Amino acid sequence: METDQANTNHTQSTFKPRINCVCCIGAGYVGGPTCAIIALKCPQIRVVIVDINQRRIDAWNIKQCRGRNLFFSTDIDSGIRDAQLIFISVNTPTKTYGIGKGRATDLKFIESAARHISQVARGKKIIVEKSTVPVRAAESIAKVLQSNLHEDVSYEVLSNPEFLAEGTAINDLLQPDRVLIGGRQNKSGNEAIDQLAWIYEHWVPSSKLIRTNVWSSELSKLASNAFLAQKVSSINAVSAICEATGADISDVAHAIGLDKRISSKYLQASVGFGGSCFQKDVLSLTYICEALNLHEVADYWHQVIVMNDYQKKRFAQKIIQCLFQTVSNKRIALFGFTFKKDTADT
C-alpha cells in the first residue's frame, strides 16, 4: 500500500455509480449503531447487518428504519454478495496466548471475516475495517482477500475507525468531532474513499471528513485512546501527590482544566479507567512499539497502565486501612459502579 499523505482539503465526492447497498459484519455496539444511523440518514441505501449470533440479531429493536432499508440477518453470504461496501466490525480482544499474550491485539475474528468475504464476494467490493486494529491490519486483510481472488472480483480496503463513547454513541455518530477515512493513495483508493465519504456527507459536514492513508488512520484511533488514558492516569498521579501534601485534587484539577490547551475533560480523579477499550488499546500500542524496536516509546506508554494499576491498588489499600486492616465480615457499599456514566459496563 502506498503511504503518501492524502490532501485533507478534498473536494466533495464525485465518483459514480453511488453505493446503494451496505453490509456490516458484526452486530455489536459499533456496527449496529453505525449502520442504524447510515440507514436513517441515507434512506436510498439498503443496509444489512449480519452476525452469526441469532440472539444478538434478535436483540436489536430499531423501529424507525428496520424493515424499510435496515435489515438484520444471520445470512452472511447474501449480505456479502449483495453489498458494494462491507464494514468489518467484529471483536478485536487482547491475545490470551501465544506471541504477544496479554498485549497484542488478537485479529482472528478480523481474519475470519476477511476469509469469508474472499470466498463469497463477486464484483467490485469496498472493505472497511471499522474495528479498532493495530497499524497495518488493513494490509493483512488485503493479503487474505488477494489469496483467494477470483477473476471477477476486485477489492479496496479502507480504514474508518470509530470514535464512540459508551452512553453517547448515537450522539457521537450524529455529531462527530471528525470522521477519519484512510485508503490507498491512488486512483482506485481515492475513488473508494470518495464513496464512503459520500455516505457520511448526508449528515456530516465535509470539513469534518478527514482523508488520509490507511496506516495513519489506523494509528490515529490507537493514539486517541492512548492520549485519553494518559490523561486519566496523569490526574490520578496528581491525586496521589495531593493526598500526600494536603492539596485538594478537585481544586487542582479545576485549575488545570481552565487551561484551554488541556481542557477539563477526563480530569476527574478516580479509581482508574476500566472497560474494554483504553487498556486494550494502550497495550496494543505498547506491543507495536516493542515490535518496531522503539523500546523507550513502549516504556512510556506502558507506564500509563502501570499508573492505572497503582491507583486501583492504592484505593483498595485505603479501604483496608480505614476498616482496621481487614474487610472480613464488613459490608461495603459501592456508589457509581459503572466505569463510565450512563452505561452498565463494569
Short mmCIF file of C-alpha atoms in Angstrom, two decimals:
data_model
loop_
_atom_site.label_atom_id
_atom_site.label_comp_id
_atom_site.label_asym_id
_atom_site.label_seq_id
_atom_site.Cartn_x
_atom_site.Cartn_y
_atom_site.Cartn_z
CA MET A 1 0.00 0.00 0.00
CA GLU A 2 1.18 3.49 -0.75
CA THR A 3 1.86 5.81 2.15
CA ASP A 4 1.59 9.26 0.57
CA GLN A 5 -0.24 11.71 2.77
CA ALA A 6 -3.71 12.50 1.45
CA ASN A 7 -4.98 16.02 0.95
CA THR A 8 -7.35 16.64 3.85
CA ASN A 9 -8.96 19.58 2.00
CA HIS A 10 -10.52 17.27 -0.59
CA THR A 11 -13.47 18.48 -2.63
CA GLN A 12 -16.85 16.80 -2.28
CA SER A 13 -17.20 13.27 -3.65
CA THR A 14 -17.83 12.99 -7.42
CA PHE A 15 -17.27 9.28 -8.11
CA LYS A 16 -20.19 7.33 -9.61
CA PRO A 17 -22.05 4.98 -9.51
CA ARG A 18 -23.02 5.53 -5.92
CA ILE A 19 -23.25 2.90 -3.20
CA ASN A 20 -26.79 1.56 -2.85
CA CYS A 21 -26.20 -1.48 -0.61
CA VAL A 22 -24.07 -1.70 2.53
CA CYS A 23 -23.33 -4.75 4.67
CA CYS A 24 -21.87 -4.78 8.17
CA ILE A 25 -20.31 -7.97 9.53
CA GLY A 26 -20.83 -7.79 13.28
CA ALA A 27 -23.97 -6.63 15.10
CA GLY A 28 -22.19 -5.34 18.19
CA TYR A 29 -22.15 -1.92 19.85
CA VAL A 30 -20.14 -0.38 16.99
CA GLY A 31 -21.60 -1.98 13.87
CA GLY A 32 -25.23 -1.80 15.00
CA PRO A 33 -25.43 1.91 15.88
CA THR A 34 -23.20 2.97 12.97
CA CYS A 35 -25.31 1.24 10.36
CA ALA A 36 -28.57 2.30 12.02
CA ILE A 37 -27.54 5.93 11.58
CA ILE A 38 -26.47 5.30 7.98
CA ALA A 39 -29.88 3.76 7.28
CA LEU A 40 -31.63 6.70 8.96
CA LYS A 41 -29.69 9.37 7.09
CA CYS A 42 -29.44 7.54 3.76
CA PRO A 43 -32.93 6.14 3.05
CA GLN A 44 -31.92 5.29 -0.53
CA ILE A 45 -29.25 2.83 0.70
CA ARG A 46 -30.13 -0.71 1.74
CA VAL A 47 -28.24 -1.52 4.95
CA VAL A 48 -27.86 -5.11 6.12
CA ILE A 49 -26.23 -6.05 9.45
CA VAL A 50 -25.18 -9.69 9.64
CA ASP A 51 -23.91 -11.77 12.54
CA ILE A 52 -23.53 -15.48 13.31
CA ASN A 53 -25.23 -14.91 16.67
CA GLN A 54 -29.02 -15.17 16.25
CA ARG A 55 -29.70 -13.84 19.76
CA ARG A 56 -27.70 -10.71 19.02
CA ILE A 57 -29.63 -10.18 15.78
CA ASP A 58 -32.96 -10.64 17.57
CA ALA A 59 -31.97 -8.20 20.34
CA TRP A 60 -31.89 -5.19 18.02
CA ASN A 61 -35.13 -3.22 18.16
CA ILE A 62 -34.86 -0.22 15.85
CA LYS A 63 -38.41 0.62 14.78
CA GLN A 64 -37.76 3.71 12.67
CA CYS A 65 -35.70 2.06 9.90
CA ARG A 66 -35.92 -1.69 10.47
CA GLY A 67 -37.78 -3.39 7.66
CA ARG A 68 -37.62 -0.28 5.47
CA ASN A 69 -33.96 -0.02 4.48
CA LEU A 70 -32.33 -1.52 7.59
CA PHE A 71 -32.23 -5.28 7.96
CA PHE A 72 -30.63 -7.70 10.45
CA SER A 73 -29.78 -11.23 9.40
CA THR A 74 -27.66 -14.32 10.03
CA ASP A 75 -27.39 -14.88 6.25
CA ILE A 76 -23.83 -13.59 5.97
CA ASP A 77 -23.27 -14.93 2.44
CA SER A 78 -26.17 -12.98 0.95
CA GLY A 79 -25.16 -9.84 2.80
CA ILE A 80 -21.64 -10.03 1.36
CA ARG A 81 -22.77 -10.86 -2.19
CA ASP A 82 -25.34 -8.05 -2.42
CA ALA A 83 -23.29 -5.24 -0.88
CA GLN A 84 -20.89 -2.92 -2.67
CA LEU A 85 -19.41 -1.72 0.62
CA ILE A 86 -18.75 -4.06 3.57
CA PHE A 87 -17.90 -2.94 7.10
CA ILE A 88 -15.91 -5.36 9.24
CA SER A 89 -16.98 -4.59 12.79
CA VAL A 90 -16.01 -7.63 14.83
CA ASN A 91 -14.36 -8.07 18.22
CA THR A 92 -10.60 -7.45 18.49
CA PRO A 93 -9.66 -8.62 22.01
CA THR A 94 -6.20 -8.80 23.53
CA LYS A 95 -4.43 -12.10 22.85
CA THR A 96 -4.67 -14.58 25.72
CA TYR A 97 -1.98 -16.97 24.47
CA GLY A 98 0.91 -17.16 22.02
CA ILE A 99 3.30 -14.43 20.92
CA GLY A 100 2.22 -11.09 22.36
CA LYS A 101 -0.02 -12.67 25.01
CA GLY A 102 -1.59 -10.03 27.25
CA ARG A 103 -0.63 -7.12 24.96
CA ALA A 104 -1.04 -7.76 21.24
CA THR A 105 -4.44 -7.48 19.54
CA ASP A 106 -6.00 -10.79 18.52
CA LEU A 107 -7.05 -10.46 14.88
CA LYS A 108 -8.58 -13.93 14.46
CA PHE A 109 -12.11 -12.56 14.01
CA ILE A 110 -10.87 -9.96 11.50
CA GLU A 111 -9.08 -12.67 9.54
CA SER A 112 -12.12 -14.95 9.67
CA ALA A 113 -14.37 -12.18 8.30
CA ALA A 114 -11.89 -11.42 5.50
CA ARG A 115 -11.66 -15.10 4.53
CA HIS A 116 -15.45 -15.34 4.47
CA ILE A 117 -15.63 -12.32 2.18
CA SER A 118 -12.99 -13.76 -0.16
CA GLN A 119 -14.95 -17.00 -0.52
CA VAL A 120 -18.30 -15.38 -1.28
CA ALA A 121 -17.72 -11.96 -2.86
CA ARG A 122 -18.13 -11.26 -6.56
CA GLY A 123 -17.60 -8.00 -8.40
CA LYS A 124 -16.06 -4.82 -7.02
CA LYS A 125 -16.10 -4.53 -3.23
CA ILE A 126 -15.01 -1.83 -0.80
CA ILE A 127 -13.96 -3.41 2.50
CA VAL A 128 -13.94 -1.07 5.50
CA GLU A 129 -12.25 -2.01 8.76
CA LYS A 130 -14.37 -0.47 11.49
CA SER A 131 -12.92 -2.43 14.40
CA THR A 132 -10.02 -0.99 16.37
CA VAL A 133 -6.93 -2.67 14.92
CA PRO A 134 -3.15 -2.30 15.10
CA VAL A 135 -1.25 -0.44 12.39
CA ARG A 136 -1.08 -2.29 9.05
CA ALA A 137 -4.01 -4.58 9.82
CA ALA A 138 -5.57 -3.42 6.54
CA GLU A 139 -2.53 -4.79 4.75
CA SER A 140 -3.19 -8.19 6.35
CA ILE A 141 -6.85 -8.02 5.31
CA ALA A 142 -5.79 -7.22 1.73
CA LYS A 143 -3.42 -10.21 1.68
CA VAL A 144 -6.18 -12.55 2.86
CA LEU A 145 -8.55 -11.20 0.20
CA GLN A 146 -5.95 -11.47 -2.55
CA SER A 147 -5.04 -15.05 -1.58
CA ASN A 148 -8.42 -16.30 -2.80
CA LEU A 149 -9.07 -13.81 -5.57
CA HIS A 150 -11.50 -14.70 -8.36
CA GLU A 151 -11.25 -13.21 -11.85
CA ASP A 152 -14.40 -11.11 -11.49
CA VAL A 153 -13.52 -9.67 -8.07
CA SER A 154 -11.57 -6.57 -7.01
CA TYR A 155 -11.13 -5.04 -3.58
CA GLU A 156 -10.24 -1.76 -1.96
CA VAL A 157 -9.57 -1.85 1.77
CA LEU A 158 -10.29 1.28 3.81
CA SER A 159 -9.80 2.20 7.45
CA ASN A 160 -12.70 4.04 9.12
CA PRO A 161 -12.19 3.82 12.90
CA GLU A 162 -14.98 4.59 15.33
CA PHE A 163 -14.68 7.28 17.99
CA LEU A 164 -17.69 6.43 20.14
CA ALA A 165 -18.06 6.82 23.89
CA GLU A 166 -20.34 4.37 25.66
CA GLY A 167 -23.53 6.09 26.74
CA THR A 168 -23.29 8.73 23.98
CA ALA A 169 -22.66 6.55 20.91
CA ILE A 170 -25.68 7.74 18.90
CA ASN A 171 -24.92 11.40 19.54
CA ASP A 172 -21.27 10.77 18.68
CA LEU A 173 -22.40 9.31 15.35
CA LEU A 174 -24.86 12.11 14.60
CA GLN A 175 -22.46 14.91 15.59
CA PRO A 176 -18.92 13.52 15.28
CA ASP A 177 -15.81 15.56 16.03
CA ARG A 178 -14.30 14.01 12.90
CA VAL A 179 -14.74 11.10 10.52
CA LEU A 180 -11.46 9.52 9.52
CA ILE A 181 -11.19 7.60 6.25
CA GLY A 182 -7.90 6.01 5.24
CA GLY A 183 -7.20 4.37 1.90
CA ARG A 184 -4.58 3.76 -0.73
CA GLN A 185 -3.32 6.98 -2.28
CA ASN A 186 -4.00 6.10 -5.91
CA LYS A 187 -6.96 6.43 -8.29
CA SER A 188 -8.93 3.37 -7.14
CA GLY A 189 -8.12 4.05 -3.50
CA ASN A 190 -9.30 7.65 -3.69
CA GLU A 191 -12.47 6.57 -5.51
CA ALA A 192 -13.24 4.15 -2.67
CA ILE A 193 -12.60 6.89 -0.11
CA ASP A 194 -14.97 9.17 -2.02
CA GLN A 195 -17.68 6.50 -1.97
CA LEU A 196 -17.56 6.16 1.81
CA ALA A 197 -17.24 9.94 2.23
CA TRP A 198 -20.37 10.42 0.12
CA ILE A 199 -22.35 8.30 2.60
CA TYR A 200 -21.17 10.38 5.56
CA GLU A 201 -21.78 13.65 3.70
CA HIS A 202 -25.52 13.02 4.08
CA TRP A 203 -25.26 14.40 7.62
CA VAL A 204 -21.61 15.20 8.42
CA PRO A 205 -20.08 18.50 7.18
CA SER A 206 -17.34 17.85 4.62
CA SER A 207 -14.93 19.86 6.78
CA LYS A 208 -15.08 17.07 9.38
CA LEU A 209 -14.21 14.33 6.87
CA ILE A 210 -10.51 13.61 7.07
CA ARG A 211 -8.94 11.67 4.20
CA THR A 212 -5.58 10.06 4.82
CA ASN A 213 -3.59 6.92 4.12
CA VAL A 214 -4.59 3.65 5.76
CA TRP A 215 -1.78 3.44 8.27
CA SER A 216 -2.30 6.98 9.56
CA SER A 217 -5.99 6.22 10.06
CA GLU A 218 -5.30 3.02 11.99
CA LEU A 219 -2.70 4.65 14.23
CA SER A 220 -4.91 7.68 14.92
CA LYS A 221 -7.51 5.50 16.67
CA LEU A 222 -5.00 3.79 18.94
CA ALA A 223 -3.22 7.07 19.67
CA SER A 224 -6.50 8.84 20.52
CA ASN A 225 -7.44 6.27 23.14
CA ALA A 226 -3.89 6.22 24.46
CA PHE A 227 -3.96 10.01 24.93
CA LEU A 228 -7.27 9.81 26.82
CA ALA A 229 -5.97 7.00 29.03
CA GLN A 230 -2.81 9.00 29.64
CA LYS A 231 -4.88 11.96 30.81
CA VAL A 232 -6.75 9.77 33.30
CA SER A 233 -3.50 8.34 34.66
CA SER A 234 -1.97 11.82 34.84
CA ILE A 235 -4.71 13.28 37.05
CA ASN A 236 -4.69 10.15 39.20
CA ALA A 237 -0.93 10.54 39.68
CA VAL A 238 -1.53 14.14 40.77
CA SER A 239 -4.23 12.92 43.19
CA ALA A 240 -1.61 10.80 44.97
CA ILE A 241 0.56 13.89 45.41
CA CYS A 242 -2.44 15.83 46.71
CA GLU A 243 -3.21 13.23 49.36
CA ALA A 244 0.42 13.24 50.50
CA THR A 245 0.67 17.03 50.72
CA GLY A 246 -2.80 18.17 51.80
CA ALA A 247 -3.72 19.73 48.46
CA ASP A 248 -7.28 19.32 47.16
CA ILE A 249 -7.37 17.35 43.90
CA SER A 250 -10.70 18.95 42.93
CA ASP A 251 -9.17 22.42 43.14
CA VAL A 252 -6.02 21.35 41.32
CA ALA A 253 -8.00 19.62 38.54
CA HIS A 254 -10.22 22.68 38.15
CA ALA A 255 -7.20 24.97 37.84
CA ILE A 256 -5.54 22.68 35.31
CA GLY A 257 -8.74 22.31 33.28
CA LEU A 258 -9.13 26.07 32.84
CA ASP A 259 -6.10 25.97 30.56
CA LYS A 260 -7.64 25.79 27.07
CA ARG A 261 -4.71 23.74 25.84
CA ILE A 262 -5.60 20.99 28.34
CA SER A 263 -9.39 21.36 28.89
CA SER A 264 -11.34 19.94 31.82
CA LYS A 265 -12.38 16.69 30.16
CA TYR A 266 -11.01 13.46 31.65
CA LEU A 267 -9.62 15.34 34.66
CA GLN A 268 -11.84 13.70 37.27
CA ALA A 269 -9.59 11.76 39.66
CA SER A 270 -10.92 8.25 40.15
CA VAL A 271 -10.06 4.64 40.84
CA GLY A 272 -8.73 4.44 37.29
CA PHE A 273 -10.03 3.55 33.86
CA GLY A 274 -11.73 0.25 33.12
CA GLY A 275 -13.84 -1.10 30.30
CA SER A 276 -12.83 -2.81 27.09
CA CYS A 277 -11.01 -0.04 25.23
CA PHE A 278 -8.36 2.00 26.99
CA GLN A 279 -6.22 -0.76 28.49
CA LYS A 280 -6.54 -2.94 25.38
CA ASP A 281 -5.52 -0.13 23.04
CA VAL A 282 -2.64 1.14 25.18
CA LEU A 283 -1.29 -2.41 25.47
CA SER A 284 -1.64 -2.85 21.71
CA LEU A 285 0.25 0.40 21.09
CA THR A 286 2.94 -0.71 23.54
CA TYR A 287 3.35 -4.03 21.75
CA ILE A 288 3.59 -2.31 18.36
CA CYS A 289 6.37 -0.06 19.70
CA GLU A 290 8.25 -3.08 21.03
CA ALA A 291 7.90 -4.86 17.67
CA LEU A 292 9.35 -1.76 15.98
CA ASN A 293 12.28 -1.71 18.46
CA LEU A 294 11.02 1.57 19.92
CA HIS A 295 11.57 0.37 23.46
CA GLU A 296 11.70 3.80 25.11
CA VAL A 297 8.39 4.69 23.46
CA ALA A 298 6.92 1.36 24.58
CA ASP A 299 8.06 2.02 28.16
CA TYR A 300 6.44 5.46 28.08
CA TRP A 301 3.02 4.14 27.08
CA HIS A 302 3.26 1.12 29.37
CA GLN A 303 3.68 3.49 32.30
CA VAL A 304 0.08 4.65 31.70
CA ILE A 305 -1.03 1.10 32.54
CA VAL A 306 1.36 0.92 35.50
CA MET A 307 -0.11 4.11 36.97
CA ASN A 308 -3.66 2.85 36.42
CA ASP A 309 -2.89 -0.39 38.27
CA TYR A 310 -1.19 1.58 41.04
CA GLN A 311 -4.27 3.77 41.51
CA LYS A 312 -6.55 0.74 41.84
CA LYS A 313 -4.24 -0.91 44.38
CA ARG A 314 -3.88 2.34 46.30
CA PHE A 315 -7.65 2.70 46.51
CA ALA A 316 -8.08 -0.86 47.77
CA GLN A 317 -5.36 -0.36 50.36
CA LYS A 318 -7.09 2.78 51.67
CA ILE A 319 -10.32 0.86 52.18
CA ILE A 320 -8.50 -1.82 54.14
CA GLN A 321 -6.70 0.79 56.27
CA CYS A 322 -9.98 2.55 57.07
CA LEU A 323 -11.54 -0.74 58.14
CA PHE A 324 -8.84 -1.57 60.71
CA GLN A 325 -6.75 -3.63 58.26
CA THR A 326 -9.43 -6.18 57.48
CA VAL A 327 -12.59 -6.42 55.38
CA SER A 328 -13.67 -9.67 56.98
CA ASN A 329 -17.38 -9.54 57.96
CA LYS A 330 -17.59 -5.93 56.71
CA ARG A 331 -20.34 -4.63 54.42
CA ILE A 332 -19.08 -2.28 51.67
CA ALA A 333 -21.36 -0.10 49.52
CA LEU A 334 -20.32 0.93 46.01
CA PHE A 335 -21.71 4.14 44.51
CA GLY A 336 -21.17 4.60 40.79
CA PHE A 337 -20.28 1.01 39.95
CA THR A 338 -20.06 1.63 36.19
CA PHE A 339 -16.73 2.80 34.84
CA LYS A 340 -18.45 5.40 32.67
CA LYS A 341 -21.58 7.46 33.26
CA ASP A 342 -24.88 6.22 31.81
CA THR A 343 -23.60 2.74 30.95
CA ALA A 344 -23.85 -0.71 32.51
CA ASP A 345 -20.26 -1.60 31.58
CA THR A 346 -18.02 -2.55 34.50
#
